[in-house]
Coordinates of C-alpha atoms and ligand atoms in Angstrom, one line a residue:
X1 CA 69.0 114.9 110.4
X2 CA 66.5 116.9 111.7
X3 CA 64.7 117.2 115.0
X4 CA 61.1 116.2 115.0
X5 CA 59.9 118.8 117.4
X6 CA 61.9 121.5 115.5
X7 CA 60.6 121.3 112.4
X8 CA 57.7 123.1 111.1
X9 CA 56.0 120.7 108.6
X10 CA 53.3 123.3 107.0
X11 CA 53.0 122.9 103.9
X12 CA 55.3 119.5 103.6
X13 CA 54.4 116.4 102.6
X14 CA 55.6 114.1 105.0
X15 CA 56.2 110.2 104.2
X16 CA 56.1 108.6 107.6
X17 CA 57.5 104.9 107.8
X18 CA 55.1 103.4 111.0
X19 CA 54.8 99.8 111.7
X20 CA 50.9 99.3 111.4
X21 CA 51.9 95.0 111.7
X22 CA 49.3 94.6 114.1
X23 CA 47.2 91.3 114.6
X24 CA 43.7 90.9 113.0
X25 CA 40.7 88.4 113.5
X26 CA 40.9 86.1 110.7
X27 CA 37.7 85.9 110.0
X28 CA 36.8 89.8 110.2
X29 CA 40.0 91.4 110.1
X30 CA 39.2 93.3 113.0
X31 CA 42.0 94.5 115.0
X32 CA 42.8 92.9 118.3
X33 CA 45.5 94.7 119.3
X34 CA 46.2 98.3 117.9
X35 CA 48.9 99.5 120.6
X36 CA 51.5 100.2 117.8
X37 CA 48.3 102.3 115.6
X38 CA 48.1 104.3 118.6
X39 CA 52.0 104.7 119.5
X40 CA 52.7 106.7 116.4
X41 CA 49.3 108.7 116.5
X42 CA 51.4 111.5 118.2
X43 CA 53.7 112.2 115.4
X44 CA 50.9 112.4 113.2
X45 CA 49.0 114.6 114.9
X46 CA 51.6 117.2 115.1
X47 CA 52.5 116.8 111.4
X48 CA 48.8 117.3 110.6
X49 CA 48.5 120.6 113.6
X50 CA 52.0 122.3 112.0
X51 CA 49.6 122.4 108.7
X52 CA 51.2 119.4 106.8
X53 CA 49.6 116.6 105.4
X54 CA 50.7 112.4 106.0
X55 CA 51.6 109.8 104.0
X56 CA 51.5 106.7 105.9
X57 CA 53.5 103.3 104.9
X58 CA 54.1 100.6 106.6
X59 CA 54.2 96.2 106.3
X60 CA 51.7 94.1 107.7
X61 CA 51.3 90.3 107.5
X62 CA 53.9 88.0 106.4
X63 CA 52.8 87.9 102.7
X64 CA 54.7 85.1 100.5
X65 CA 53.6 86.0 97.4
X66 CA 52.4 89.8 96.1
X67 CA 49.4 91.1 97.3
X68 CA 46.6 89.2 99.3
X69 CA 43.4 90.4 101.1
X70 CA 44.4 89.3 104.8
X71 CA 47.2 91.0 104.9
X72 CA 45.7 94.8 103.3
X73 CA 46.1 97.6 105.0
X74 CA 42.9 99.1 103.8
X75 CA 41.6 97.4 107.3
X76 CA 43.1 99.8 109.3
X77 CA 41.8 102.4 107.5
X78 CA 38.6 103.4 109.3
X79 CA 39.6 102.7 112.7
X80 CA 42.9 104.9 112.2
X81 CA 40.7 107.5 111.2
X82 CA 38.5 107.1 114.3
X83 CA 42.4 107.1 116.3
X84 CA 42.9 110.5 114.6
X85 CA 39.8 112.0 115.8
X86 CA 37.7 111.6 112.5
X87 CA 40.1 112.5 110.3
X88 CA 39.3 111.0 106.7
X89 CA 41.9 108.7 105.8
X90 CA 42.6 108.3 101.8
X91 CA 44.1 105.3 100.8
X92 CA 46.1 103.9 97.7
X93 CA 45.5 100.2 97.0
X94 CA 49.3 100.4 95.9
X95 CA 52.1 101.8 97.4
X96 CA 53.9 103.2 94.4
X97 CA 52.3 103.3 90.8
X98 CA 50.1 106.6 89.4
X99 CA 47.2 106.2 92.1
X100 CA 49.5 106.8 94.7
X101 CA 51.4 109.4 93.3
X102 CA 48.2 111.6 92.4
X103 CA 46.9 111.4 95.7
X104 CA 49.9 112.1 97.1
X105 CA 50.2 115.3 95.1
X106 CA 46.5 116.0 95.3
X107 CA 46.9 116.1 99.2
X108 CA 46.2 118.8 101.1
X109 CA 47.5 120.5 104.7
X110 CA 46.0 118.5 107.1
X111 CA 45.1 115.2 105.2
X112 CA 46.2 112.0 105.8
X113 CA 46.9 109.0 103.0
X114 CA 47.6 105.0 104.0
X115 CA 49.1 103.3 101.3
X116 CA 48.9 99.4 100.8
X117 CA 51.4 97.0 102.4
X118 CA 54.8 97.9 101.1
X119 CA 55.7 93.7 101.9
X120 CA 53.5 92.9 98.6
X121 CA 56.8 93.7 96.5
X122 CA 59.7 91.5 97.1
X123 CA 61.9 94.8 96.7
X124 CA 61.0 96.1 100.2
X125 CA 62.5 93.3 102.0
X126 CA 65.5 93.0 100.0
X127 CA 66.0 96.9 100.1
X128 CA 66.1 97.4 96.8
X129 CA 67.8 100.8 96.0
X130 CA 65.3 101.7 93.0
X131 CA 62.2 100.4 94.8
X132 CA 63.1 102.9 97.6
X133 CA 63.4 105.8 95.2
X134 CA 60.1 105.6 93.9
X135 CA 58.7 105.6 97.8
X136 CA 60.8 108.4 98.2
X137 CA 59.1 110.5 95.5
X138 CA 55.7 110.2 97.7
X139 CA 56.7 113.0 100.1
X140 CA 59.5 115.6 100.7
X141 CA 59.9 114.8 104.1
X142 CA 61.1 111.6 105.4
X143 CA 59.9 110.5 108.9
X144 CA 60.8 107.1 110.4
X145 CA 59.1 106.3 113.2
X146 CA 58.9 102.3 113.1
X147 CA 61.9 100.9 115.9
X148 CA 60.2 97.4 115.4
X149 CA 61.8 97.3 112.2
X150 CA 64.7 99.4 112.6
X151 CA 67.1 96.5 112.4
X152 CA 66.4 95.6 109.2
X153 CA 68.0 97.1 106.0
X154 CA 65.2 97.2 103.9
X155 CA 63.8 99.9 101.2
X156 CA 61.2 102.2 103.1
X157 CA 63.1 101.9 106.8
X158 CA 67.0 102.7 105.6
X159 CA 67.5 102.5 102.1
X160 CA 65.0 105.2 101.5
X161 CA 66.8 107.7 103.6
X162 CA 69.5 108.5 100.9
X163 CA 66.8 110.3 98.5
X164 CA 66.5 112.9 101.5
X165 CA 68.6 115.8 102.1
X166 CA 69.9 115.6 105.5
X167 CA 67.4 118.4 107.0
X168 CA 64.6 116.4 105.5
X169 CA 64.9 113.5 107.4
X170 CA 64.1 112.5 111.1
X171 CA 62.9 110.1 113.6
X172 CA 59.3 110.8 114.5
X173 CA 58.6 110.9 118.3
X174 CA 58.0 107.9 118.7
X175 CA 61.0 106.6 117.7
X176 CA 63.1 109.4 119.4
X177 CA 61.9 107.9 122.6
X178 CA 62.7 104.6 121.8
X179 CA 66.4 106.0 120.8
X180 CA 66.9 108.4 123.5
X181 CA 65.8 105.9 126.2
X182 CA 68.4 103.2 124.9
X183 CA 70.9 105.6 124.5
X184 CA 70.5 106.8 127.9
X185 CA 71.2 103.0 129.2
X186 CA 73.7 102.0 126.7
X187 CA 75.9 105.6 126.2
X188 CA 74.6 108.3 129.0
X189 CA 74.9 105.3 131.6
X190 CA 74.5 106.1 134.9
X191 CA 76.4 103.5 137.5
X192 CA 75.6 101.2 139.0
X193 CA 73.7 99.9 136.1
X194 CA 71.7 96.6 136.9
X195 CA 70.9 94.7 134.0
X196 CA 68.1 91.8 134.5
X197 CA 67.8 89.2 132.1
X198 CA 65.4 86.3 132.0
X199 CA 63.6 84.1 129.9
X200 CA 63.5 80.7 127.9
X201 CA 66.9 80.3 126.4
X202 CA 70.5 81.4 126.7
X203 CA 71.5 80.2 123.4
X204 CA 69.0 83.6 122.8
X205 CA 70.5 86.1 124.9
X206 CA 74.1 85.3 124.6
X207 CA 75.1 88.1 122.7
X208 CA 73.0 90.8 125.1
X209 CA 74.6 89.3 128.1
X210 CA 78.6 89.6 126.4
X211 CA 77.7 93.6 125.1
X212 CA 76.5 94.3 128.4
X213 CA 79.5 92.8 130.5
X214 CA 81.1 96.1 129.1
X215 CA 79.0 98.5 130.5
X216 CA 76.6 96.7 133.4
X217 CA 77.8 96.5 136.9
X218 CA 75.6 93.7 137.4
X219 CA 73.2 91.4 135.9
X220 CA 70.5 89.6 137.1
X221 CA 69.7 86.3 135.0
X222 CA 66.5 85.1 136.1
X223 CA 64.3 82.7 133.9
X224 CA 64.3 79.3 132.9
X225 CA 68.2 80.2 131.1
X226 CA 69.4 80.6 135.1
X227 CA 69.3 76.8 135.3
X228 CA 71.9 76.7 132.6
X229 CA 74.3 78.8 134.6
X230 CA 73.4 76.3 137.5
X231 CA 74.0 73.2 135.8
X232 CA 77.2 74.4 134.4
X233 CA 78.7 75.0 137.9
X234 CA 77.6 71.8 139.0
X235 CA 74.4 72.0 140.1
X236 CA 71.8 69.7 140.1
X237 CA 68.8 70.8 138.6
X238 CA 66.1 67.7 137.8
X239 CA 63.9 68.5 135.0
X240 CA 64.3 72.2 134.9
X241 CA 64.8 74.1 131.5
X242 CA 68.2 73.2 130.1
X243 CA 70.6 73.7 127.1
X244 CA 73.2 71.1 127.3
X245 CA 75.2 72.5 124.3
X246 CA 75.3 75.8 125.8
X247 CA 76.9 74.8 129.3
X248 CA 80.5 75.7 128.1
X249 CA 78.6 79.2 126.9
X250 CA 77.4 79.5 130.1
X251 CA 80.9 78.6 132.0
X252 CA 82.7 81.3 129.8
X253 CA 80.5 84.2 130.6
X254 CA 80.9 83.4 134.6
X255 CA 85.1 83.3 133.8
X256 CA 84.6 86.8 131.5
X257 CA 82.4 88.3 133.9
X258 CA 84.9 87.8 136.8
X259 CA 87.7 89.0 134.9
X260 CA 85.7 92.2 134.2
X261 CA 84.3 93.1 137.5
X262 CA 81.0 92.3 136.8
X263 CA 78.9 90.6 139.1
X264 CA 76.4 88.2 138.2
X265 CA 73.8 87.2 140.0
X266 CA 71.9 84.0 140.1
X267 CA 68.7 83.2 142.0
X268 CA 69.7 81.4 145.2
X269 CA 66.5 79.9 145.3
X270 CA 63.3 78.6 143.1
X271 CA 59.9 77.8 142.9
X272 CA 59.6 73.9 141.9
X273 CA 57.0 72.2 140.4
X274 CA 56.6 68.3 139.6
X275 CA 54.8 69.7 136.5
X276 CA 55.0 72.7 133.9
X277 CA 51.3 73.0 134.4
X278 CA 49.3 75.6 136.7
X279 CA 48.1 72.9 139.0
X280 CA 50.8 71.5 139.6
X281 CA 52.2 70.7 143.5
X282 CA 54.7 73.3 144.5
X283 CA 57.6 73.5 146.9
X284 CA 61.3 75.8 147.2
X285 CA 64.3 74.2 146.7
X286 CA 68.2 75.7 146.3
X287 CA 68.3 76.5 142.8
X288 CA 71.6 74.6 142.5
X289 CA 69.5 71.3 144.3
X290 CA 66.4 70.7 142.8
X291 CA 65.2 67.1 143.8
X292 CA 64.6 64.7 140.2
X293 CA 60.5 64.7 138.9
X294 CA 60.5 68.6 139.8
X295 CA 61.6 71.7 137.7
X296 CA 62.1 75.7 138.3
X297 CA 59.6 77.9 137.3
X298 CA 60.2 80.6 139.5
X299 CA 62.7 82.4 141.1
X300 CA 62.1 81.4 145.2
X301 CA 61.5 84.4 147.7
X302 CA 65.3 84.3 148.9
X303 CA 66.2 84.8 145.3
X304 CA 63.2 87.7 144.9
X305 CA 65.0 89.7 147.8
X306 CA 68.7 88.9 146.8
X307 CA 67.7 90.6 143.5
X308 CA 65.4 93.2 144.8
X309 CA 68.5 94.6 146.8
X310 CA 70.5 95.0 143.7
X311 CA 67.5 96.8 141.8
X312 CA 67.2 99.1 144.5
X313 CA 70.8 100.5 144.7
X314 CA 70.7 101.0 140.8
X315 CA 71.3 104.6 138.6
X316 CA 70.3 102.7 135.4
X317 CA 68.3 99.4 134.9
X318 CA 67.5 97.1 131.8
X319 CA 64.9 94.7 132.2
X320 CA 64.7 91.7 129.3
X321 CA 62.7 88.9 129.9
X322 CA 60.7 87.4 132.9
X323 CA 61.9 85.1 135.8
X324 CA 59.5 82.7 135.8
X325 CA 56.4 81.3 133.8
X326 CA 54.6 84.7 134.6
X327 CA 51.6 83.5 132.5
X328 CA 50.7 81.1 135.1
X329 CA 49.7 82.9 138.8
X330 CA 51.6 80.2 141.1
X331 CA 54.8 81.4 139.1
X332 CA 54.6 85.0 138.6
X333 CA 55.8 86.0 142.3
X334 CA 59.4 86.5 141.2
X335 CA 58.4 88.4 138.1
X336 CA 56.1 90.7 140.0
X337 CA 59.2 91.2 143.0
X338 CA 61.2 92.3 140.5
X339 CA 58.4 94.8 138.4
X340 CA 58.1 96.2 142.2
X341 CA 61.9 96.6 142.7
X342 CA 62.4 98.0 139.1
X343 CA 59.1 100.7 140.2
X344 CA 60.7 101.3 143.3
X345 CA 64.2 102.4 142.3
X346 CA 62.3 104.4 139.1
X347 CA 60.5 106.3 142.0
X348 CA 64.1 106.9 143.7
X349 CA 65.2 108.0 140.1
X350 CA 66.5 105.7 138.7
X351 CA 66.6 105.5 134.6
X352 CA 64.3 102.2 133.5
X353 CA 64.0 100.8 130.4
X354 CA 61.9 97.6 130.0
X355 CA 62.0 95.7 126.1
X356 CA 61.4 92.3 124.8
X357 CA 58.2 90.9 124.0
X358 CA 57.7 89.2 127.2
X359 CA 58.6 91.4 130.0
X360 CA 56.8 94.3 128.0
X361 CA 54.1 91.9 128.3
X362 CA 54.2 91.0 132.5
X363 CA 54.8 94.6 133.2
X364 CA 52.0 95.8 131.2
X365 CA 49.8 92.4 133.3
X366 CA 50.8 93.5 136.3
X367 CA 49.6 97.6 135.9
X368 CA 53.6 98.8 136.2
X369 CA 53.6 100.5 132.6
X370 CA 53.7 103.8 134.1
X371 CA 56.0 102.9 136.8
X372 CA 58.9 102.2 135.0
X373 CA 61.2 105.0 133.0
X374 CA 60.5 103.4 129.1
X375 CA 58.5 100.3 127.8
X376 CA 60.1 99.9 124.8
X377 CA 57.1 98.6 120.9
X378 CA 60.9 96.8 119.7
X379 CA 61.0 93.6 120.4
X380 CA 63.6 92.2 118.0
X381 CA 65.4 96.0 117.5
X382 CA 65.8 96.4 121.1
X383 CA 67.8 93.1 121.4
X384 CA 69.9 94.3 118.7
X385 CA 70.8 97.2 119.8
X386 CA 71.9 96.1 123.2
X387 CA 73.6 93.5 121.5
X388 CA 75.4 96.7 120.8
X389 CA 74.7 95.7 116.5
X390 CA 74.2 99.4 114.7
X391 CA 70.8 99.3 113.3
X392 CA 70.5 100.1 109.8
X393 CA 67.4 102.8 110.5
X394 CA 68.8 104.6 112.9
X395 CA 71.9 104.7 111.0
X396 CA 70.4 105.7 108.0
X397 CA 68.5 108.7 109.4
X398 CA 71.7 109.9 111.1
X399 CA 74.6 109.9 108.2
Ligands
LIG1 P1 61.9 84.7 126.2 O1 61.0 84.8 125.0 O2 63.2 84.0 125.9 O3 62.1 86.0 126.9 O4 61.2 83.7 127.2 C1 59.9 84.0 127.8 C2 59.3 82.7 128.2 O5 60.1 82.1 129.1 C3 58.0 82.9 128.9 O6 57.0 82.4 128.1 C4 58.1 82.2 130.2 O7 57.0 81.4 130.5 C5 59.3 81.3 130.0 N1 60.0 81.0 131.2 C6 60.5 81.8 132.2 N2 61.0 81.1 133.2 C7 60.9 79.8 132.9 C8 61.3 78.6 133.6 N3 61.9 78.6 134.8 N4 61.0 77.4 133.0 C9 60.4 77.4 131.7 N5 60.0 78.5 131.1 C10 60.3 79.7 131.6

């Protein structure tokens, strides 16, 4: 593989894989949200400044069945060229066939082309080896700068990467971040390493929480899954959030845990409710002795200081998943302690990296974005990777 930032692209044609899935209004496909437009805008613009020109391909919707107006990427087209400072932004109403391939030849340095939704053929999701070929003949460069989808094997985000000689392939700088920054917690680790999970469900984070008993010193596990842990060591927990099948889980990564020096931390304390509603009547309780009618829905200020002390003495932290129902302001305390810890040790320097929908989310809420080391855009990919899975599209860029 290349490096991005090496590589003079004047002249190339580079096919950049993005992940343009953002949400649209459904009656005027406007975008609402167009963080991950803007996330890759970087590696485009430097493409376009060496003197190269863009071809840009991505997924977008969840279409069943071929194409399908609401889930066109000629939406994006106009405000991507606004993103690119009024750049005019061609685009191919198919992502292979002879449209695309004569604009794609007829580009020149410094132009950009969007071709349609590569999901409209079956081929992209199963990764179809010929399918991918005929992507590949779009460009002579081959930039991969979508992590959302890097853990999946499918035609334009691994399969692709074989039609490339190994100097003409790379991550784009977006996804180098997203990369560097996990490799820096999972491989360049830098003890002690605090890992703070929280959330809904341990039956979801079972596998993160086993990779990183190899290489965490600690973990946090915050959430509505801490009552779990609580119930399976006896605990009484009233109506708080609870997997009954996973309680043995639960009991087995306490044993494994202890066997490998790893300490686990649970919150001592909680916020109770006698409802999962916003107005409901509050009141602390030990987390292991939570009176019948009432529930957890936030770590308790004991707990936010317990946990705050870890954070603080940490090299390297990973932060998945909130430890409360942040959404609502009586239980967003805890999550906003531990956004402050995580800040605080970052300023100390300490390494950061925050990924997972939700806590992505709360940090972003709470104005900590720039605070922390890394936000990871993969939701899904991030969880992967620390689940310590090899993700077929960074795998395929570096063979
Ligand atoms: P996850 O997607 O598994 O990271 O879970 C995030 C969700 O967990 C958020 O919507 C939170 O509201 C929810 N959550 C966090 N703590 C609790 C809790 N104690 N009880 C119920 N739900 C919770």
């Amino acid at each position: 593989m290349s490096k991005f930032s090496d590589f003079n692209f004047a002249g190339h044609k580079a096919l950049i894989r993005v992940d343009f899935n953002v949400p649209l209004d459904k009656q005027s496909f406007a975008i609402t949200d167009d963080t991950r437009m803007r996330a890759t805008i970087p590696t485009i613009k430097k493409i376009l400044g060496d003197g190269g020109s863009v071809i840009l391909m991505s997924h977008l919707g969840r279409p069943k069945d071929g194409p399908e107006d609401k889930s066109s990427l000629k939406h994006l087209v106009k405000h991507l060229s606004e993103l690119l400072g009024g750049t005019t932004v061609l685009f191919a109403n198919d992502c292979i066939g002879e449209q695309a391939y004569l604009t794609a030849n007829m580009l020149r340095p410094g132009e950009v082309l969007l071709l349609e939704n590569l999901r409209f053929y079956k081929e992209e999701e199963k990764g179809d080896k010929a399918f991918a070929e005929k992507l590949s003949k779009l460009g002579d460069v081959y930039v991969n700068d979508a992590f959302g989808t890097a853990h999946r094997a499918h035609a334009s985000t691994a399969v692709i990467a074989q039609f490339f000689p190994a100097d003409k392939k790379m991550f784009g700088l977006l996804m180098e971040g997203e990369v560097s920054s996990a490799e820096k917690v999972l491989h360049e680790t830098k003890k002690p390493f605090t890992a703070i999970i929280g959330g809904a469900k341990v039956s979801d984070k079972i596998l993160i929480i086993e990779n990183l008993l190899e290489k965490a010193t600690d973990i946090i596990i915050g959430g509505g899954m801490a009552y779990t842990f609580m119930k399976a060591q006896g605990g009484h927990i009233g109506g708080s959030l609870c997997e009954d099948d996973r309680l043995q889980t639960a009991t087995d990564l306490l044993k494994k845990a202890a066997d490998k020096n790893v300490c686990i931390h649970l919150p001592s304390d909680s916020i109770i409710a006698d409802k999962f509603a916003a107005d409901a009547n509050t009141s602390t309780a030990p987390s292991n002795n939570i009176p019948d009618g009432w529930m957890g829905l936030d770590i308790g200020v004991e707990a936010c200081g317990q946990f705050s002390n870890v954070i603080k003495r940490s090299k390297t932290i990973l932060w998945n998943g909130p430890m409360g129902v942040f959404e609502m302001p009586s239980f967003q305390h805890g999550t906003k302690a531990i956004a402050t810890a995580v800040a605080e040790a970052t300023a100390a320097g300490a390494f950061s990296l925050v990924g997972g929908g939700d806590s992505v989310a709360a940090v972003n809420q709470f104005g900590y974005t720039d605070k922390v080391s890394y936000v990871s855009t993969g939701g899904g990919a991030l969880l992967e990777y620390f689940e310590g899975k090899v993700l077929p599209g960074i795998a395929a860029i570096k063979e």
